[in-house]
PDB file of C-alpha atoms in Angstrom:
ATOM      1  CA  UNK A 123      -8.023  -4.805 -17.889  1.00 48.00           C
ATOM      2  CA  UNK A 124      -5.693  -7.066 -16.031  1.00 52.00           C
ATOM      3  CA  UNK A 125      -5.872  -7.574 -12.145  1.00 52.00           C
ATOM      4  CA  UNK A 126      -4.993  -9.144  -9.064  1.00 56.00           C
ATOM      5  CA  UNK A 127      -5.359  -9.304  -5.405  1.00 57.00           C
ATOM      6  CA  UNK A 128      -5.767 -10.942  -2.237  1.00 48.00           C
ATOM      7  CA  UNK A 129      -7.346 -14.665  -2.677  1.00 40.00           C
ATOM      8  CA  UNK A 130      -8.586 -14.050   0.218  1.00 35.00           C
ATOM      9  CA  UNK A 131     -10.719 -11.062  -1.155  1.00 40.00           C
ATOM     10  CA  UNK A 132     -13.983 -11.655  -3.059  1.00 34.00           C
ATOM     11  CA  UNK A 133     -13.317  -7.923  -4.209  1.00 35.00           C
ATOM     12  CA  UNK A 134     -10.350  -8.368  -6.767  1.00 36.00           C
ATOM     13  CA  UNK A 135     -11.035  -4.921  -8.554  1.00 36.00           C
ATOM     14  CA  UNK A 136     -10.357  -1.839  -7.007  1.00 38.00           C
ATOM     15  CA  UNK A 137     -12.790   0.232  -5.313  1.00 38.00           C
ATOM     16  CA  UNK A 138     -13.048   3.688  -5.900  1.00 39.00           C
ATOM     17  CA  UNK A 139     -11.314   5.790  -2.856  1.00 36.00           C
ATOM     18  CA  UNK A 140     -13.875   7.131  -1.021  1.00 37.00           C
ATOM     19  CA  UNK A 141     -14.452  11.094  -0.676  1.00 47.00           C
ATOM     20  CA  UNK A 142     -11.996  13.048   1.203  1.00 86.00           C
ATOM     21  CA  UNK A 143      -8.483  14.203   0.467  1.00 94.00           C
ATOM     22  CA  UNK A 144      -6.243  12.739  -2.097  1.00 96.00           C
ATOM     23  CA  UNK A 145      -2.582  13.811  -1.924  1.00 97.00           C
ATOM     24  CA  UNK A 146       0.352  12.772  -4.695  1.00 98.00           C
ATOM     25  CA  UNK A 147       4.335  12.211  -4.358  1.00 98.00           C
ATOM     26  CA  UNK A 148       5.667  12.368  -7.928  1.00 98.00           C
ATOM     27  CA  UNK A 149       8.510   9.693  -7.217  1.00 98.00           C
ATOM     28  CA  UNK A 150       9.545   9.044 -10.879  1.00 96.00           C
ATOM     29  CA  UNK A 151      13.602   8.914 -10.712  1.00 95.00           C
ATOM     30  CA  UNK A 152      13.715  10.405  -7.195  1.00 96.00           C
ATOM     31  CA  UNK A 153      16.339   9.017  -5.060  1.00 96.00           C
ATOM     32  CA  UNK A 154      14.839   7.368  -1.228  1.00 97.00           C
ATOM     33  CA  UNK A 155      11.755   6.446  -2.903  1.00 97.00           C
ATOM     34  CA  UNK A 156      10.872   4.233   0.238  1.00 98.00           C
ATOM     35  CA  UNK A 157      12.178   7.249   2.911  1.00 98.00           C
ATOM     36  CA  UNK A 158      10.343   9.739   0.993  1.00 98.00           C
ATOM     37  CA  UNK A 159       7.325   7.510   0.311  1.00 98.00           C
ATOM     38  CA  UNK A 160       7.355   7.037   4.453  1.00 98.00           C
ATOM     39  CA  UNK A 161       7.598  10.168   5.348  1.00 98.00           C
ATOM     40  CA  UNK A 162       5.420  11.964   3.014  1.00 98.00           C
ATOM     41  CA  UNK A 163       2.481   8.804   4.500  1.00 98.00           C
ATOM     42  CA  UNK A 164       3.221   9.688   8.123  1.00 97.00           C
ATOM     43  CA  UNK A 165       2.431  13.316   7.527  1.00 97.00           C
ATOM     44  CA  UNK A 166      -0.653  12.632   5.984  1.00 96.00           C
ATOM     45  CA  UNK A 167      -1.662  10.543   8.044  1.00 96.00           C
ATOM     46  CA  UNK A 168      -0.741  13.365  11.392  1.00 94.00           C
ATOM     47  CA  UNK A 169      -2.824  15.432   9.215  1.00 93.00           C
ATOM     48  CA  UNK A 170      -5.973  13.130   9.181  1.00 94.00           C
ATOM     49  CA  UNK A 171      -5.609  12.530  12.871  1.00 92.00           C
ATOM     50  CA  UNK A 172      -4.761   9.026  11.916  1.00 93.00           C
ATOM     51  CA  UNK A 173      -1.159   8.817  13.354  1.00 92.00           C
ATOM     52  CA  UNK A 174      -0.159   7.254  16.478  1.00 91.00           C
ATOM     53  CA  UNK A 175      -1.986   3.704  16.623  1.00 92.00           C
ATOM     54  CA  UNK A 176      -0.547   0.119  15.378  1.00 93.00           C
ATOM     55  CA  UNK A 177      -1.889   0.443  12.618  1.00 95.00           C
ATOM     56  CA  UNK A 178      -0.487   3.910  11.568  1.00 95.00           C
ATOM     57  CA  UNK A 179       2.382   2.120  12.208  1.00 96.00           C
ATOM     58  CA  UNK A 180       1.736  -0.971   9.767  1.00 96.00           C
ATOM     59  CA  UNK A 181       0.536   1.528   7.124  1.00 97.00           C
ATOM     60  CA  UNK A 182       4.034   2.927   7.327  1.00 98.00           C
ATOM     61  CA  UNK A 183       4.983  -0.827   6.642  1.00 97.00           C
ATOM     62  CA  UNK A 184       2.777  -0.984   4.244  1.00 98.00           C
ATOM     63  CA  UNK A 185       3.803   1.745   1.979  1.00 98.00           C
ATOM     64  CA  UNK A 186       7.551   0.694   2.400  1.00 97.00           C
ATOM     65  CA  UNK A 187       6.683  -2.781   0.797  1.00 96.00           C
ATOM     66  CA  UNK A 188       4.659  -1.604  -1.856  1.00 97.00           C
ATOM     67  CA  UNK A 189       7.067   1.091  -2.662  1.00 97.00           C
ATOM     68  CA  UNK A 190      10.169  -1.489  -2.190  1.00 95.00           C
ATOM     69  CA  UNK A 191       8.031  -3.642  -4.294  1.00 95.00           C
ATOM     70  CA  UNK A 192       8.584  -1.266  -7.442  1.00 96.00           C
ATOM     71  CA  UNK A 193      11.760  -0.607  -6.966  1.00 95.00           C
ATOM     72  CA  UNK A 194      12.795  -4.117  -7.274  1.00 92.00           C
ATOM     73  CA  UNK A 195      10.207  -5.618  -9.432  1.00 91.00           C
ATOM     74  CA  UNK A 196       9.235  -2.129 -11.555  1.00 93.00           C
ATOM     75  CA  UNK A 197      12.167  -0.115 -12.066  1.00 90.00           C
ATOM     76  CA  UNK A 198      10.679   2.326  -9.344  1.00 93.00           C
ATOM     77  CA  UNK A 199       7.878   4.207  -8.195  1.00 96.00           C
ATOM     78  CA  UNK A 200       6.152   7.064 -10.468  1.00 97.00           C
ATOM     79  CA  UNK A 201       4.091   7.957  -8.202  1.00 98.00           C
ATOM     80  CA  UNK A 202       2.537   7.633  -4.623  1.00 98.00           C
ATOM     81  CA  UNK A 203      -1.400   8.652  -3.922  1.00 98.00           C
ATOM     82  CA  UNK A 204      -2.571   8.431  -0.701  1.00 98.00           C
ATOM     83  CA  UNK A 205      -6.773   8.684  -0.242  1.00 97.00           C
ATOM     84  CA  UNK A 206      -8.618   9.495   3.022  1.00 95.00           C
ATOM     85  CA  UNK A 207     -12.215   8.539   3.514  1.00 94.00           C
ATOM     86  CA  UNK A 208     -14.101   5.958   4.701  1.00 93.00           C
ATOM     87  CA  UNK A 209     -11.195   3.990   4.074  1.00 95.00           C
ATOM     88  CA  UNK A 210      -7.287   4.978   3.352  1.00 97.00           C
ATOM     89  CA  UNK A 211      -6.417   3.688  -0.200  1.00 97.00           C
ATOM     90  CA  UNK A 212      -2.801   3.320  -0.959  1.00 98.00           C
ATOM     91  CA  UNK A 213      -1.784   3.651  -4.309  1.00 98.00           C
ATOM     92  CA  UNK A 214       1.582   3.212  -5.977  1.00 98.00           C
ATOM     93  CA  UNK A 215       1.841   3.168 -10.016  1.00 98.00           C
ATOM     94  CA  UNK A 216       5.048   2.263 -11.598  1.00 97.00           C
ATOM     95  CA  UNK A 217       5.833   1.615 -15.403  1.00 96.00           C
ATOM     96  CA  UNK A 218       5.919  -2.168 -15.633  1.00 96.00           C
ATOM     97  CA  UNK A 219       2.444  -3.818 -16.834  1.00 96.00           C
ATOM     98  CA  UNK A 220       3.338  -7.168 -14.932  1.00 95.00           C
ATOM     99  CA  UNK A 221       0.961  -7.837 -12.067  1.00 94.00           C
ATOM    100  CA  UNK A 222       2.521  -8.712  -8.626  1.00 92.00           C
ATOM    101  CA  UNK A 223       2.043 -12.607  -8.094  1.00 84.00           C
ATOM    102  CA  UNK A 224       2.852 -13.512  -4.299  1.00 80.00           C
ATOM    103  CA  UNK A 225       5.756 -16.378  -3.989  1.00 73.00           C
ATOM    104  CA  UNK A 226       4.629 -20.145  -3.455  1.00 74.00           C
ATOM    105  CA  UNK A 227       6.008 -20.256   0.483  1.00 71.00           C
ATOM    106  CA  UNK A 228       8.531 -17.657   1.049  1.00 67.00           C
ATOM    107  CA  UNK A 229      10.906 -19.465   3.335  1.00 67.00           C
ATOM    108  CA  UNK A 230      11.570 -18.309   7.054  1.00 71.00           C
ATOM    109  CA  UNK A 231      14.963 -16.495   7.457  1.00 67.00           C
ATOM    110  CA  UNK A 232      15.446 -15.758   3.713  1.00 61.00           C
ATOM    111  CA  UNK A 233      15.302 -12.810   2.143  1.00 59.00           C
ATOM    112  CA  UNK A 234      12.880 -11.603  -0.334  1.00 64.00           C
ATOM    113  CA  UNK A 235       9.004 -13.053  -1.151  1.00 67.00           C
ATOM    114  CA  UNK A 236       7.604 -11.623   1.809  1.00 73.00           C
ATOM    115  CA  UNK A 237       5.961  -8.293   0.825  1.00 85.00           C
ATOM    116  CA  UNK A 238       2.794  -9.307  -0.558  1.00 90.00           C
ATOM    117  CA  UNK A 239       2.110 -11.621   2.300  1.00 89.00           C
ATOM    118  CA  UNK A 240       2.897  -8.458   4.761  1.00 91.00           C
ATOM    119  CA  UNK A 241       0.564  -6.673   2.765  1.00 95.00           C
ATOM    120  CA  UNK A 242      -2.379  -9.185   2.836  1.00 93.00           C
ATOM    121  CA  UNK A 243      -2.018  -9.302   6.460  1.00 93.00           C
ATOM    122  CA  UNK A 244      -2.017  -5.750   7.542  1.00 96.00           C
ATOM    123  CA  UNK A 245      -4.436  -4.666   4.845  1.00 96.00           C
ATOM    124  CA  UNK A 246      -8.102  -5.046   4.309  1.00 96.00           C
ATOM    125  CA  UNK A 247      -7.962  -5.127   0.844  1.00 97.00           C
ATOM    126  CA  UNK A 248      -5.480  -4.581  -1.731  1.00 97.00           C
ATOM    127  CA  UNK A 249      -4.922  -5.554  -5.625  1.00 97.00           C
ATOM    128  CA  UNK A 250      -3.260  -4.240  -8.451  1.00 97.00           C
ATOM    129  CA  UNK A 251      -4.318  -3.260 -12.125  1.00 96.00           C
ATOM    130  CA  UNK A 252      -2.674  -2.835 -15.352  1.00 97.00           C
ATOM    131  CA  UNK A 253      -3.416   0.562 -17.063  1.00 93.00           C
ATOM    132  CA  UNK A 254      -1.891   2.388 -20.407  1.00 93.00           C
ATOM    133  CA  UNK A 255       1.219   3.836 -18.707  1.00 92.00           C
ATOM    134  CA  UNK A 256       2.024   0.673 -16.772  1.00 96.00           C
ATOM    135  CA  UNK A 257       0.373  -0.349 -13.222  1.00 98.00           C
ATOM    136  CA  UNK A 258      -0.984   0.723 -10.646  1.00 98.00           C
ATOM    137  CA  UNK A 259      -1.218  -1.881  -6.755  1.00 98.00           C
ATOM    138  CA  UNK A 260      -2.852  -0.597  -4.270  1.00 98.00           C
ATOM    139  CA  UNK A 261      -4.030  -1.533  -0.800  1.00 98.00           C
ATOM    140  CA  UNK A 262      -7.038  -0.024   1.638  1.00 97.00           C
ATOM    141  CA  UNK A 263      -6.994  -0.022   5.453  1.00 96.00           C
ATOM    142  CA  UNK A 264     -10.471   0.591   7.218  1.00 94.00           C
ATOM    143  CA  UNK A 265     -10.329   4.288   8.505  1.00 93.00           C
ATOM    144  CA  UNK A 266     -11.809   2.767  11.555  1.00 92.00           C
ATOM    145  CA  UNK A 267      -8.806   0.535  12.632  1.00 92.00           C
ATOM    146  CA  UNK A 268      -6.860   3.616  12.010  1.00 91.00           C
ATOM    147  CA  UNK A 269      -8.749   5.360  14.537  1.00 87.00           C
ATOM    148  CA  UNK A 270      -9.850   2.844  16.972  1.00 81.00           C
ATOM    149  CA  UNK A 271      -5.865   1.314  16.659  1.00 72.00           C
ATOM    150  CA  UNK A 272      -4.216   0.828  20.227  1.00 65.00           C
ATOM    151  CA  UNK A 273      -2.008   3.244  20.874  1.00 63.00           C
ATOM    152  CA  UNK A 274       1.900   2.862  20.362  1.00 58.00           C
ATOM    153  CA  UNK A 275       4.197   3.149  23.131  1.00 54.00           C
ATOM    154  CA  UNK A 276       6.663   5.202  22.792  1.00 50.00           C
TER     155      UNK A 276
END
């Protein structure tokens, strides 16, 4: 098994979601993978009381960059799975067995190399494994910041 993750991390394997509600968005050859993806994340995360905060908010990012991410690198999302417990576990598979690898130094005001480095920041974990069908990267944010999060002005 082939992986990779946050140098920053000593945990470069996954770890398992932990109990609570899992939800799925088949996305394989949907059009607005990155809307959909969105959208179907902020209702979950309304539903688990987790909406509202910063960090709600950089979830939302989140999922955009991992779902942008396949598109561009992947040929597409196959499917979104979103994981509530002690933690919320992000998890986008796609078809393509090549692992992300973050750019050198992305350079300021140019497009493009960014998203990994977005994710690093705003997650507390995150990583990415090869499996039969393709790949799966994933990311986790503390339930805790998504609960203790200041609250967004509106």
């Amino acid at each position: 098994m082939n992986s990779s993750g946050s140098q920053t991390d000593h945990l470069l394997r996954p770890r398992p979601a932990a109990a609570g509600q899992r939800r799925r968005l088949a996305l394989a050859g949907a059009r607005g993978q990155v809307a959909k993806g969105r959208d179907f994340a902020r209702q979950a995360l309304r539903d688990w009381g987790w909406d509202g905060t910063e960090t709600s908010e950089d979830t939302l990012l989140v999922v955009s960059e991992l779902l942008t991410n396949a598109g561009l690198h992947a040929d597409g999302c196959l499917q979104l799975v979103l994981a509530s417990g002690e933690v919320l576990r992000i998890e986008v598979f796609d078809g393509s067995t090549a692992l992300p690898r973050r750019q050198p130094s992305p350079r300021r005001g140019i497009p493009g190399g960014h998203g990994l480095y977005i994710i690093e920041r705003l997650c507390d974990r995150w990583g990415a494994e090869v499996h039969p069908h393709g790949k799966v990267v994933w990311a986790e944010i503390d339930a805790s910041r998504l609960v203790s999060g200041s609250t967004v002005r509106r």
